[in-house]
């Protein structure tokens, strides 16, 4: 009968070999690689391109970019409603 006391090496769980990569925190920001297709409207395209700024931020910084882009796109859409268009073909009848 072997009454040997287990050694520390016998009782510790196996650990992964050190690969040199940090394991403690979340990965840093990385571009999503989502293509942004130009719309042909310079104002709208500028706002859509602003989305690329989020690629360089951690997720807690995305909200500011998204809100800024949303506000700009909403303003551009609202401006379309306030621009005078061509006169109505029906005109005003009296």
CSV table of C-alpha atoms in Angstrom, one decimal:
chain,number,residue,atom,x,y,z
A,1,UNK,CA,0.0,0.0,0.0
A,2,UNK,CA,1.4,3.4,-1.0
A,3,UNK,CA,0.7,6.0,1.7
A,4,UNK,CA,2.4,8.8,-0.2
A,5,UNK,CA,1.0,12.3,0.3
A,6,UNK,CA,-0.2,13.8,-3.0
A,7,UNK,CA,2.1,16.5,-4.1
A,8,UNK,CA,0.9,20.0,-5.2
A,9,UNK,CA,1.5,19.1,-8.9
A,10,UNK,CA,-0.8,16.1,-8.5
A,11,UNK,CA,-3.7,18.2,-7.1
A,12,UNK,CA,-3.6,21.4,-9.2
A,13,UNK,CA,-5.8,21.6,-12.3
A,14,UNK,CA,-4.1,21.6,-15.7
A,15,UNK,CA,-3.5,25.1,-17.1
A,16,UNK,CA,-3.3,26.2,-20.6
A,17,UNK,CA,0.2,27.1,-21.9
A,18,UNK,CA,1.0,30.8,-22.1
A,19,UNK,CA,0.5,32.0,-25.6
A,20,UNK,CA,1.7,35.5,-24.9
A,21,UNK,CA,-1.7,37.0,-25.6
A,22,UNK,CA,-3.4,38.8,-22.7
A,23,UNK,CA,-6.4,36.8,-21.4
A,24,UNK,CA,-7.7,39.2,-18.7
A,25,UNK,CA,-9.8,41.7,-20.5
A,26,UNK,CA,-12.1,42.2,-23.5
A,27,UNK,CA,-10.6,42.4,-26.9
A,28,UNK,CA,-9.9,45.9,-28.2
A,29,UNK,CA,-12.0,47.7,-30.8
A,30,UNK,CA,-12.0,46.1,-34.2
A,31,UNK,CA,-13.7,47.3,-37.4
A,32,UNK,CA,-16.8,45.3,-38.3
A,33,UNK,CA,-16.0,45.6,-42.0
A,34,UNK,CA,-19.6,46.6,-42.9
A,35,UNK,CA,-19.6,48.3,-46.3
A,36,UNK,CA,-21.1,51.8,-46.6
A,37,UNK,CA,-22.6,52.3,-50.0
A,38,UNK,CA,-22.8,56.0,-51.1
A,39,UNK,CA,-26.3,57.3,-51.6
A,40,UNK,CA,-25.4,60.1,-54.0
A,41,UNK,CA,-26.5,62.7,-51.4
A,42,UNK,CA,-23.4,64.4,-50.0
A,43,UNK,CA,-25.0,65.3,-46.7
A,44,UNK,CA,-26.4,61.8,-46.1
A,45,UNK,CA,-23.1,60.2,-47.3
A,46,UNK,CA,-21.1,62.3,-44.8
A,47,UNK,CA,-23.4,61.1,-41.9
A,48,UNK,CA,-23.1,57.5,-43.0
A,49,UNK,CA,-19.3,57.7,-43.2
A,50,UNK,CA,-19.3,59.0,-39.6
A,51,UNK,CA,-20.3,55.4,-38.6
A,52,UNK,CA,-16.7,54.4,-39.4
A,53,UNK,CA,-15.7,56.4,-36.3
A,54,UNK,CA,-17.3,53.6,-34.2
A,55,UNK,CA,-14.8,51.1,-35.6
A,56,UNK,CA,-12.1,52.7,-33.5
A,57,UNK,CA,-14.0,53.0,-30.2
A,58,UNK,CA,-14.9,50.5,-27.5
A,59,UNK,CA,-18.6,49.7,-27.4
A,60,UNK,CA,-19.3,52.2,-24.7
A,61,UNK,CA,-18.3,54.9,-27.2
A,62,UNK,CA,-20.6,53.7,-30.0
A,63,UNK,CA,-23.8,55.3,-28.6
A,64,UNK,CA,-22.5,58.8,-29.1
A,65,UNK,CA,-21.6,58.1,-32.7
A,66,UNK,CA,-24.9,56.4,-33.4
A,67,UNK,CA,-26.9,59.2,-31.8
A,68,UNK,CA,-24.9,61.8,-33.8
A,69,UNK,CA,-25.5,60.0,-37.1
A,70,UNK,CA,-29.2,59.4,-36.3
A,71,UNK,CA,-29.6,63.1,-35.5
A,72,UNK,CA,-27.9,64.2,-38.7
A,73,UNK,CA,-29.9,61.8,-40.9
A,74,UNK,CA,-33.1,62.9,-39.2
A,75,UNK,CA,-32.3,66.5,-39.8
A,76,UNK,CA,-31.5,65.8,-43.5
A,77,UNK,CA,-34.8,64.0,-43.9
A,78,UNK,CA,-36.7,66.8,-42.2
A,79,UNK,CA,-35.0,69.3,-44.5
A,80,UNK,CA,-36.5,67.5,-47.5
A,81,UNK,CA,-39.9,68.2,-46.1
A,82,UNK,CA,-39.2,72.0,-45.7
A,83,UNK,CA,-37.7,72.6,-49.2
A,84,UNK,CA,-40.1,74.1,-51.6
A,85,UNK,CA,-41.0,71.8,-54.4
A,86,UNK,CA,-42.4,72.4,-57.8
A,87,UNK,CA,-45.8,73.9,-58.0
A,88,UNK,CA,-48.7,71.5,-57.8
A,89,UNK,CA,-50.0,70.4,-61.2
A,90,UNK,CA,-53.5,70.8,-59.9
A,91,UNK,CA,-53.1,74.3,-58.6
A,92,UNK,CA,-55.7,76.1,-56.5
A,93,UNK,CA,-59.1,76.2,-58.0
A,94,UNK,CA,-61.4,79.0,-57.2
